[in-house]
Coordinates of C-alpha atoms and ligand atoms in Angstrom, one line a residue:
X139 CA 0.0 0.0 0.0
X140 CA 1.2 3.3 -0.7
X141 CA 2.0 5.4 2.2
X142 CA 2.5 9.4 1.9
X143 CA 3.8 11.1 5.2
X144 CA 3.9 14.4 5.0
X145 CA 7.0 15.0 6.3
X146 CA 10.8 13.4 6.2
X147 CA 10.3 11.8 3.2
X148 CA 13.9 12.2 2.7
X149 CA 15.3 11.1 5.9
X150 CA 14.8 7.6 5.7
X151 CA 16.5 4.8 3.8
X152 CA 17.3 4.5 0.1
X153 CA 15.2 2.1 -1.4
X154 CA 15.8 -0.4 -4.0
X155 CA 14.3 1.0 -7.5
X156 CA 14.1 -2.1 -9.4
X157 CA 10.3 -3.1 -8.9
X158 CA 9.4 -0.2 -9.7
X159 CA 10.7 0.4 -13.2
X160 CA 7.9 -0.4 -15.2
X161 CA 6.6 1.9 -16.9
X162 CA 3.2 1.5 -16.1
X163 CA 4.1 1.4 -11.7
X164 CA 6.1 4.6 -12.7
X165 CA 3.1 6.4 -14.5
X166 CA 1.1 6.1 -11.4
X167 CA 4.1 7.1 -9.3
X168 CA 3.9 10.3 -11.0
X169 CA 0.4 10.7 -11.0
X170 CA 0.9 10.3 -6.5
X171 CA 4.0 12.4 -6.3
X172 CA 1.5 14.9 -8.4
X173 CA -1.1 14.9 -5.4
X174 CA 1.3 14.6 -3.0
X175 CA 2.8 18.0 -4.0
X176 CA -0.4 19.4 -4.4
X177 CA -1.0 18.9 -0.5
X178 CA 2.4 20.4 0.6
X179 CA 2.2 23.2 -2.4
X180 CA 1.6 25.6 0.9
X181 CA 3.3 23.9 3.7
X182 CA 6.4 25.8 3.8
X183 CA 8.6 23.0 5.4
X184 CA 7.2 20.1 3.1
X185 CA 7.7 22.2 -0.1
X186 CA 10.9 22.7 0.8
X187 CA 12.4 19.9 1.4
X188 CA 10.4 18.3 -1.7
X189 CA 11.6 20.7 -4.0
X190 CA 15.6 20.2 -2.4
X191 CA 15.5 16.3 -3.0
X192 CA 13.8 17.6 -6.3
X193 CA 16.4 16.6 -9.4
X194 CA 16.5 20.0 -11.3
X195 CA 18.7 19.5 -14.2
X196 CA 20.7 22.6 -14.6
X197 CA 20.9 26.1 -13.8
X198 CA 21.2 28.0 -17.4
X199 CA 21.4 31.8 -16.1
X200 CA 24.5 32.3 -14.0
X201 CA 27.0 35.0 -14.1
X202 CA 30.1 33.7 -12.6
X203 CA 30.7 36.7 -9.7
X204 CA 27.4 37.1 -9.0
X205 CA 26.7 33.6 -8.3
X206 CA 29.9 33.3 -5.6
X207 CA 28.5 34.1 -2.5
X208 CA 29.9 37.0 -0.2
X209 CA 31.7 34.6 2.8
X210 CA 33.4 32.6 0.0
X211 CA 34.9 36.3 -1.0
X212 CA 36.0 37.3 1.9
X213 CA 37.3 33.8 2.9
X214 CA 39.9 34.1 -0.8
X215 CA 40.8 37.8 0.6
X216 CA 41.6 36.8 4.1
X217 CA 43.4 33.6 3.0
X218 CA 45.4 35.4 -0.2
X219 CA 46.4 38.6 2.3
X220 CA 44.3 41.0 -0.2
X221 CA 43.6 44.3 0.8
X222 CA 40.5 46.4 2.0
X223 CA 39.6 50.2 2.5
X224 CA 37.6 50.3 5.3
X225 CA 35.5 53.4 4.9
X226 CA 34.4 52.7 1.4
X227 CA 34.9 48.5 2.4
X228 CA 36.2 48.6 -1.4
X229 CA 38.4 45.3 -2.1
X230 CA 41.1 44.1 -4.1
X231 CA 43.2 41.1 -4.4
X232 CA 47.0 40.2 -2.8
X233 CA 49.9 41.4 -5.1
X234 CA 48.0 44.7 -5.6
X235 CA 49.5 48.1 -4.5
X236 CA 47.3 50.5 -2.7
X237 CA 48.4 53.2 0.2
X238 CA 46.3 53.7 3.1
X239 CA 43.8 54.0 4.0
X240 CA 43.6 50.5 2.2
X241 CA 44.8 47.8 4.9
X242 CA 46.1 44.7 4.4
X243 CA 43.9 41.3 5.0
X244 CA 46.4 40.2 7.9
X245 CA 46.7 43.1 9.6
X246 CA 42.9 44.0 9.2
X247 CA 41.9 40.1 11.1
X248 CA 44.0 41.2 14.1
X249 CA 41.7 44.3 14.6
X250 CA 38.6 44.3 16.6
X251 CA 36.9 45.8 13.8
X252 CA 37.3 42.7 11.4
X253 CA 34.2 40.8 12.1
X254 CA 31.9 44.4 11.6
X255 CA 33.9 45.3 8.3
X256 CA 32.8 41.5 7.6
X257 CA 29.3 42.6 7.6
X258 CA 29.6 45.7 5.6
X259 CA 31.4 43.9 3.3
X260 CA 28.3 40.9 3.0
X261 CA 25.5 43.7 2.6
X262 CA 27.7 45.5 -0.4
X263 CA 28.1 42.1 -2.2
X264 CA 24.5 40.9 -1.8
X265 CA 21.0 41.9 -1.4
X266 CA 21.4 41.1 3.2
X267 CA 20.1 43.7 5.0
X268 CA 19.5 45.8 1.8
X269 CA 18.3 48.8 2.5
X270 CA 16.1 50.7 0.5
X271 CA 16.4 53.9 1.0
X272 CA 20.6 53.6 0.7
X273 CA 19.6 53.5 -3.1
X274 CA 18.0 52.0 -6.1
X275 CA 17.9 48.1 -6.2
X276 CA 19.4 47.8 -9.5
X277 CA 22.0 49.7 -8.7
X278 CA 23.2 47.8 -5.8
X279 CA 22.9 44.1 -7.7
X280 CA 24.8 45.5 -10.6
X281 CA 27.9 47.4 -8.9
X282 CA 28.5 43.8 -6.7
X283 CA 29.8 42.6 -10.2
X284 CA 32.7 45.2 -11.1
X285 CA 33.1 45.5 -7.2
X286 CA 34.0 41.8 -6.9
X287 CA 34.7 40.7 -10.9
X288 CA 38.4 40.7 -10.1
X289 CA 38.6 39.0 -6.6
X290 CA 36.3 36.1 -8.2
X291 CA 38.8 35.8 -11.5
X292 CA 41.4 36.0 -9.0
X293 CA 40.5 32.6 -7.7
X294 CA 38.4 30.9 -10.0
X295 CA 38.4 27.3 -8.3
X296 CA 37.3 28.5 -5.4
X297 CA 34.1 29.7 -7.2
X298 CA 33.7 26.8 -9.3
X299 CA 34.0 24.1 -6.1
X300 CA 31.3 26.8 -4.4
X301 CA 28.6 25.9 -7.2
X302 CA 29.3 22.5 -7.7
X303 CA 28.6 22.0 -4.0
X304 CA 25.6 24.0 -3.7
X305 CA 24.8 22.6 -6.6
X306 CA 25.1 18.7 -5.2
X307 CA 23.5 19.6 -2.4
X308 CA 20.3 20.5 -3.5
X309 CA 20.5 17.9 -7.3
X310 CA 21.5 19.8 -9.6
X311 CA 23.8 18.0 -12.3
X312 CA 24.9 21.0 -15.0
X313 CA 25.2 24.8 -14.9
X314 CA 26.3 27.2 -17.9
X315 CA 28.2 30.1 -15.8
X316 CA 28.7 33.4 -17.9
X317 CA 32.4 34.9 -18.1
X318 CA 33.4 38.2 -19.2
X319 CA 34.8 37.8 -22.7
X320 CA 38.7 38.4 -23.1
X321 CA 39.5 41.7 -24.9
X322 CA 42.3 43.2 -26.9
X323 CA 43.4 46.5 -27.4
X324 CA 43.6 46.9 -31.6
X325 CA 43.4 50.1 -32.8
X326 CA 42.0 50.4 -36.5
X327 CA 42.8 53.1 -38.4
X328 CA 39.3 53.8 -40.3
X329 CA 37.8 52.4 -36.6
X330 CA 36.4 56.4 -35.5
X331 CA 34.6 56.5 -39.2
X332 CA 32.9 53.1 -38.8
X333 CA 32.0 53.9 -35.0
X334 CA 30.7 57.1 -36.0
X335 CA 28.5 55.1 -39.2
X336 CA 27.2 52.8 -36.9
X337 CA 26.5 54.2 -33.6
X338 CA 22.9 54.5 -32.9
X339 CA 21.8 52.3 -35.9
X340 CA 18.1 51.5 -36.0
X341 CA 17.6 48.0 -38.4
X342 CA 16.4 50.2 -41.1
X343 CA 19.9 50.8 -41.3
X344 CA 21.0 47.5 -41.8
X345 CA 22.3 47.5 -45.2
X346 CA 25.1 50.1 -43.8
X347 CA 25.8 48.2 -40.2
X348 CA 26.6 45.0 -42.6
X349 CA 28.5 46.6 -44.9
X350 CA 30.4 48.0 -41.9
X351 CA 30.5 44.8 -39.8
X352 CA 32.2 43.7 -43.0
X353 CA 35.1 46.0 -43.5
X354 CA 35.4 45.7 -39.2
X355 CA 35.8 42.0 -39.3
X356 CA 38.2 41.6 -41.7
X357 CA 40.3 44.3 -40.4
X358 CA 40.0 42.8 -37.0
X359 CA 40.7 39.4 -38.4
X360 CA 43.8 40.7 -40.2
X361 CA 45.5 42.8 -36.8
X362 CA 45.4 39.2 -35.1
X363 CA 42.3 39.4 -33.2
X364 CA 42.2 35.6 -33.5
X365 CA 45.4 35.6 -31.0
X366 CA 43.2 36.5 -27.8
X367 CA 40.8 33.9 -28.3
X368 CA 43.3 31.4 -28.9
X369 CA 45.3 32.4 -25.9
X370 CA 42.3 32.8 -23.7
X371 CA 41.3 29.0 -24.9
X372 CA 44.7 27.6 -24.4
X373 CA 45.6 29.4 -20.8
X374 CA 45.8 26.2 -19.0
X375 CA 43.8 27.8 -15.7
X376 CA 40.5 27.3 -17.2
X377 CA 40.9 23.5 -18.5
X378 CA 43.1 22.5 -15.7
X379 CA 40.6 23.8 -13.2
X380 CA 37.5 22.5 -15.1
X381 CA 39.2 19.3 -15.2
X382 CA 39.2 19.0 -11.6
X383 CA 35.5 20.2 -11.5
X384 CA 33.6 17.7 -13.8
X385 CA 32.5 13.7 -13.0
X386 CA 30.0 12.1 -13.5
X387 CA 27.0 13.4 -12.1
X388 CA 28.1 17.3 -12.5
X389 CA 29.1 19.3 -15.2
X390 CA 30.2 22.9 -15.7
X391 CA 30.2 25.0 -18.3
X392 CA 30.9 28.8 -20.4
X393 CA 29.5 31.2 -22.0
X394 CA 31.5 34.0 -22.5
X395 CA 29.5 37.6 -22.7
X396 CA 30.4 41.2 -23.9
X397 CA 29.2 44.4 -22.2
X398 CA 26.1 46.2 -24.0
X399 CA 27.0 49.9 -22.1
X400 CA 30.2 49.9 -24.0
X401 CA 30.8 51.7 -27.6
X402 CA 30.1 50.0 -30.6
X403 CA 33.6 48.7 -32.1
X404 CA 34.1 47.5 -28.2
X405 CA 31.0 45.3 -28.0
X406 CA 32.0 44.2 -31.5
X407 CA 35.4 43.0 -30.8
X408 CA 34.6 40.8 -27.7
X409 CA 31.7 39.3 -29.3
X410 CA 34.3 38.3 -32.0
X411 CA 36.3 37.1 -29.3
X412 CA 33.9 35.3 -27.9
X413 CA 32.2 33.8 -30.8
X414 CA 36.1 33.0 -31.9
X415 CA 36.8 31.4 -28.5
X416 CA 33.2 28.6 -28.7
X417 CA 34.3 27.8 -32.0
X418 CA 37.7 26.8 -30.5
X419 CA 37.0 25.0 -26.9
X420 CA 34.1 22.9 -26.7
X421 CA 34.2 24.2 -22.7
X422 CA 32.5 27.5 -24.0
X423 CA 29.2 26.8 -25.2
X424 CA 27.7 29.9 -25.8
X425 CA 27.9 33.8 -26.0
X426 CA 26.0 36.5 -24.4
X427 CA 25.4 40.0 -23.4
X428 CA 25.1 41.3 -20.4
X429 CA 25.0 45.1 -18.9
X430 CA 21.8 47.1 -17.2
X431 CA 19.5 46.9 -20.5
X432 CA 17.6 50.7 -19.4
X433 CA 21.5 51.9 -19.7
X434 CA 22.1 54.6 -22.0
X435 CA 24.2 53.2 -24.5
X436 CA 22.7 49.4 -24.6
X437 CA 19.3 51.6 -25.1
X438 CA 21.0 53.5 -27.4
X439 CA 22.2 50.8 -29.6
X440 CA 19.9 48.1 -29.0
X441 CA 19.0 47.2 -32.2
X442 CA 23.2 47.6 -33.5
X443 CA 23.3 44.9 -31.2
X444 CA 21.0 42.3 -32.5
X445 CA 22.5 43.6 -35.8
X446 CA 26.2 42.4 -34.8
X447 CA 24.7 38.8 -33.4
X448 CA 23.3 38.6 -36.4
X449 CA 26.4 39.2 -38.4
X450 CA 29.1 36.7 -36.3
X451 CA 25.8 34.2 -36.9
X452 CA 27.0 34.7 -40.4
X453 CA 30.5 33.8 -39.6
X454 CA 29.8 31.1 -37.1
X455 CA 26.7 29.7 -38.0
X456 CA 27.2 26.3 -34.5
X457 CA 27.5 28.9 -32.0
X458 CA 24.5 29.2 -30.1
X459 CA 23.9 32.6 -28.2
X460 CA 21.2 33.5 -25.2
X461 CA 20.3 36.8 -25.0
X462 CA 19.5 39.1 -22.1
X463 CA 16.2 40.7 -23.5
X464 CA 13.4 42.4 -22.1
X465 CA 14.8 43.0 -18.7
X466 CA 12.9 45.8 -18.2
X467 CA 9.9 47.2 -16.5
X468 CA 7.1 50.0 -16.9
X469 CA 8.4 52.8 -16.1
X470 CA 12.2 52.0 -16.2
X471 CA 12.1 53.9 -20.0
X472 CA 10.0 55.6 -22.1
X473 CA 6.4 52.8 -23.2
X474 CA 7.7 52.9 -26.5
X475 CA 10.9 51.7 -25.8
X476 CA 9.0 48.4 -24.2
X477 CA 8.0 47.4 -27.5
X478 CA 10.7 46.0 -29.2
X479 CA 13.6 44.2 -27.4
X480 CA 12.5 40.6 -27.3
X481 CA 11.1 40.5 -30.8
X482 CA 14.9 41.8 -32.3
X483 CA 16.2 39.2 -30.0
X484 CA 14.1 36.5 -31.1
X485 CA 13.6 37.8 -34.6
X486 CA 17.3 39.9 -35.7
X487 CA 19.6 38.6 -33.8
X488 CA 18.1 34.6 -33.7
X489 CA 18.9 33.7 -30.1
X490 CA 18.4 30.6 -29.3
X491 CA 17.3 31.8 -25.7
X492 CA 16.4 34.6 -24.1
X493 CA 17.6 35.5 -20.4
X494 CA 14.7 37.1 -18.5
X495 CA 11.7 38.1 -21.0
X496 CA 10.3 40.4 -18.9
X497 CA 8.5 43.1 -20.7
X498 CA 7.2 40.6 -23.2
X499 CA 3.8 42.0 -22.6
X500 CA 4.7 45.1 -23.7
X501 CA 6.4 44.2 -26.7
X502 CA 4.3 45.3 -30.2
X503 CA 3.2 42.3 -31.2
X504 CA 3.8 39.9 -28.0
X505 CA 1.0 37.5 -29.1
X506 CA 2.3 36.6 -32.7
X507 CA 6.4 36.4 -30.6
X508 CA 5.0 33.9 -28.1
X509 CA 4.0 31.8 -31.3
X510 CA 7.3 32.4 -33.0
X511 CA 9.2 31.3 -29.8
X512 CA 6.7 28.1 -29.5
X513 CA 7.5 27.4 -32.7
X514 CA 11.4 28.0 -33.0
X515 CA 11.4 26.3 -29.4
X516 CA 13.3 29.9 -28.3
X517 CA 13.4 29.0 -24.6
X518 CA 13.2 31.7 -21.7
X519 CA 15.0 32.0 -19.0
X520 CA 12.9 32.9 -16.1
X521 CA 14.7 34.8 -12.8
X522 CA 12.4 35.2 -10.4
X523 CA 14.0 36.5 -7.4
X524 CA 16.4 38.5 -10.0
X525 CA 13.2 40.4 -11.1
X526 CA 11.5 40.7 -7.9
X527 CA 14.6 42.6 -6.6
X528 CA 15.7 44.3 -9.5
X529 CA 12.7 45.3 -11.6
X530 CA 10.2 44.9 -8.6
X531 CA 8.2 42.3 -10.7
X532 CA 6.8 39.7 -9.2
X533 CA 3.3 37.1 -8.5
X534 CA 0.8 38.3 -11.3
X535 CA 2.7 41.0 -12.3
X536 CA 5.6 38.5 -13.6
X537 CA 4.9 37.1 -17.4
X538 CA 5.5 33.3 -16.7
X539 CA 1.9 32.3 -17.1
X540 CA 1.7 34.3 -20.0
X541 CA 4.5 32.3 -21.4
X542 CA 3.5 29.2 -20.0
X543 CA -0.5 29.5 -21.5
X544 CA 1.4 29.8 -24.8
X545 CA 3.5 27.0 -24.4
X546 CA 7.2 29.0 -24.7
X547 CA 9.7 26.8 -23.3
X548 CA 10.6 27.6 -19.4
X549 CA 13.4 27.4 -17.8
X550 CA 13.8 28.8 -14.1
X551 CA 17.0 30.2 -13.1
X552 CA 18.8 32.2 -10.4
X553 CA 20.5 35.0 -11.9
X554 CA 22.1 35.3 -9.3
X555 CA 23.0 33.2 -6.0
X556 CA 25.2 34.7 -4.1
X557 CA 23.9 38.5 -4.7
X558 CA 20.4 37.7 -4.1
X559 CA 21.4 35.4 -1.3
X560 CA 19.3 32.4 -3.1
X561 CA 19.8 28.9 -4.8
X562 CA 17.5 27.4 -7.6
X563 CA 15.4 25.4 -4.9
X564 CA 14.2 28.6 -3.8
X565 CA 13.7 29.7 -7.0
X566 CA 11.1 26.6 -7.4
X567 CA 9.5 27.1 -4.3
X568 CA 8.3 30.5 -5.5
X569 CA 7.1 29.2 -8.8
X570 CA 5.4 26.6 -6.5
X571 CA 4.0 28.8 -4.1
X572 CA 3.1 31.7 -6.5
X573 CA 1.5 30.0 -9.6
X574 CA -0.6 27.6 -8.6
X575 CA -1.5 26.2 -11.6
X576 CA 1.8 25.1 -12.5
X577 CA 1.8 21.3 -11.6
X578 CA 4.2 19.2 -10.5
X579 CA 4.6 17.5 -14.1
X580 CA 4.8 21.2 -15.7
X581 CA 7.6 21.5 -13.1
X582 CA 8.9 18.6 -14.1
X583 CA 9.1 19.7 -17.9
X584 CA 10.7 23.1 -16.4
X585 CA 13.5 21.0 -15.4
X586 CA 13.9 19.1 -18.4
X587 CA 13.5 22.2 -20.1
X588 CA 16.9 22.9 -18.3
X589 CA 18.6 20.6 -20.0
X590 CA 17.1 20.1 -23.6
X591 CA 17.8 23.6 -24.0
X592 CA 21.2 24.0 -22.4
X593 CA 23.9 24.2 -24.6
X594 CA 25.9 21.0 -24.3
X595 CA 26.8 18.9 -27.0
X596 CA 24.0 16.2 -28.0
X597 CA 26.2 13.5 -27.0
X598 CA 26.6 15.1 -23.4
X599 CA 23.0 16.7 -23.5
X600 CA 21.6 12.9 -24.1
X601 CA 23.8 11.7 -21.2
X602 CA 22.1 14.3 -18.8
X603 CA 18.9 14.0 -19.8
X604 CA 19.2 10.1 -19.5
X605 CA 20.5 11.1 -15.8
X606 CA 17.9 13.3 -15.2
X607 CA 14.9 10.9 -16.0
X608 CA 16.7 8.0 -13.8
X609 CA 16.9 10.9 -10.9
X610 CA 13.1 11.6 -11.0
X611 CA 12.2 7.9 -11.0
X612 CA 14.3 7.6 -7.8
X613 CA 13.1 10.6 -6.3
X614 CA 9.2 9.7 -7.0
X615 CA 9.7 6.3 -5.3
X616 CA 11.6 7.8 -2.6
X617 CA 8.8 10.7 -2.3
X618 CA 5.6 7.8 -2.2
X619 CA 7.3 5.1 -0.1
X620 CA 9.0 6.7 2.5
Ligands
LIG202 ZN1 21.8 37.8 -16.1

């Protein structure tokens, strides 16, 4: 007879799976484990500890600094001797030279002062104790990354062993982390005439952006640009310390993003770079773009963006790109500037995903782009603590349903852990506990989502999957006999 408690389902034994593999004895499972969530769906302490034993694939939206959490920081500055200035609790990492006030790491832990310039330090690299009126939300999220960018690529390992334990400990088997993209410093002589041509280009103006994509490639191309990416991809850090990071049940992964508030031939060149660097090292899966969207360049040159995806797509036609679009809100820019970020995303540039989606019911013509992104199978990258915090979206005011009713693929994601002081159970356990009439074998598709439209290879995306459906048979028999 089956049994459900309500509570430690997890604290007991492992059982043995084999009777249970029929397909038929599984179906039913399912069909339990789908009423038995329905009757914790608002007990806080049965929710969560479903939804931690809960496999869920991967986490797809992860920038590398944001996701490191604050203690792991200050752990690498105290162990590395880096310094600290104490009124402005500004960081930066051993081996740099700085005059006081700036105070070394050693001499700083000897100080009675330590454990309260500890604190500080955890509310400016995360959402604790946030404070409102100290300033705007997005704001504070967005300075933690070039506040702590060079402390986290100081030691990398250290971040990557933090997410693949978080990520163990609450089942989660792949995660895509993005990286800022290398850069070179290549000046071109005609480069000021092409900026100026380009700069502000609306897609009526495509015919000139591609013409001068042209000429800006294959002058790139012929100053070496290719040298970076190479030299990026064969710096033995970054295989060395993924080597030591991936087995068999977990797997880590790149995409490598440029910065949409920089000038034109800027975002250009590490795009290249980064397109360069996936077609060399199968460890970099994908490119992206990253940066405040409301800014006042990335506004400014929205659409030369998609333009420029659109062009390397061109070039390298296997690298797949996800694209921060629609990260926006009423209210954040002008109504008219709601109505078109998604659909060049989707549409221009031909992402294969898009990171947060947000405004999608503002775009022009949002009904006809759900159907194109149905269609295409453009996933979307939902972030719902992210938005909650940063664009102060959230419950019925967040577009999930709306992309769920029209059957856009969903993936949730945490955009990011260690700023917003979260992990992707939590992340489920508001899309539990705020949409109702997602079900536990929608959730279940969310997962899978996670991995079918990740960017691994098909050889290591059929591994995972396989993986992932043996991990949910486990976890439903756990979950209805325990
Ligand atoms: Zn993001």
């Amino acid at each position: 007879m089956i049994i459900m408690r309500k509570h430690h389902f997890l604290l007991s034994c492992i059982i043995a799976i084999t009777a249970f593999t029929d397909g038929s004895q599984q179906h039913r499972n399912t069909e339990d484990v789908s009423d038995y969530f329905e009757q914790i769906r608002h007990d806080p302490s049965s929710l969560s500890a479903f939804l931690t034993a809960m496999p869920k694939g991967a986490d797809l939206h992860h920038h590398f600094s944001g996701a490191i959490f604050g203690e792991t920081y200050w752990n690498v500055l105290t162990e590395s001797n880096g310094w600290m200035q104490p009124y402005t609790i500004e960081v930066d990492t051993a081996g740099a030279l700085h005059k006081a006030p700036w105070i070394h790491f050693a001499t700083l832990s000897r100080e009675s002062r330590f454990d309260s310039l500890k604190q500080a330090f955890l509310r400016k690299a995360s959402i604790k104790d946030y404070d409102p009126s100290a300033g705007p939300s997005d704001q504070h999220f967005f300075s933690t990354f070039s506040r702590f960018g060079a402390v986290a690529r100081y030691d990398m390992k250290t971040g990557m062993q933090e997410f693949k334990q978080r990520a163990l400990a609450e089942n989660v088997s792949y995660i895509e982390t993005m990286l800022g993209a290398p850069d070179t410093a290549i000046r071109l002589a005609a480069g000021p005439a092409w900026e100026k041509s380009i700069t502000g280009a609306s897609l009526s103006d495509s015919t000139t952006v591609f013409n001068t994509l042209d000429q800006v490639y294959a002058a790139l191309l012929k100053a070496g640009i290719g040298n970076t990416a190479k030299k990026f991809c064969h710096h033995q850090d970054l295989l060395h310390q993924q080597a030591a990071i991936d087995d068999s049940v977990f797997m880590l992964r790149y995409q490598l993003h440029g910065n949409r508030n920089e000038q034109p031939l800027t975002v250009y060149r590490k795009l290249l770079i980064a397109f360069q660097a996936a077609s060399m090292d199968s460890l970099i899966v994908g490119v992206n773009l990253v940066s405040p969207e409301d800014g006042v360049i990335s506004m400014r040159d929205y659409s030369l963006h998609m333009l420029m995806f659109a062009h390397l797509h061109r070039h390298f036609p296997h690298i797949r790109y996800s694209l921060h679009a629609g990260e926006l809100a009423a209210g954040m820019v002008r109504p008219e500037l709601l109505r078109y970020h998604i659909s060049q995303a989707v549409l221009i540039a031909g992402a294969q995903r898009i990171g947060h989606g947000v405004d999608i019911a503002h775009e022009a013509a949002s009904i006809p782009l759900l159907e194109v992104m149905r269609e295409r199978k453009v996933a979307v990258e939902i972030n719902l603590s992210s938005n909650e915090f940063i664009l102060h979206v959230k419950n019925d005011q967040h577009p999930i349903l709306f992309y769920h009713s029209h059957k856009v693929p969903i993936v949730i994601s945490t955009d990011d852990a260690g700023v917003l002081r979260t992990d992707l159970t939590e992340q489920y356990i508001l899309l539990a506990t705020r949409y109702p009439s997602i079900h536990y074998n929608d959730i279940k598709a969310i997962v899978r989502n996670s991995i079918v439209y990740s960017f691994l290879q098909p050889d290591l995306k059929e591994r995972k999957l396989g993986q992932l459906d043996s991990a949910f048979i486990k976890f439903e028999n756990q979950v209805m006999f325990h």
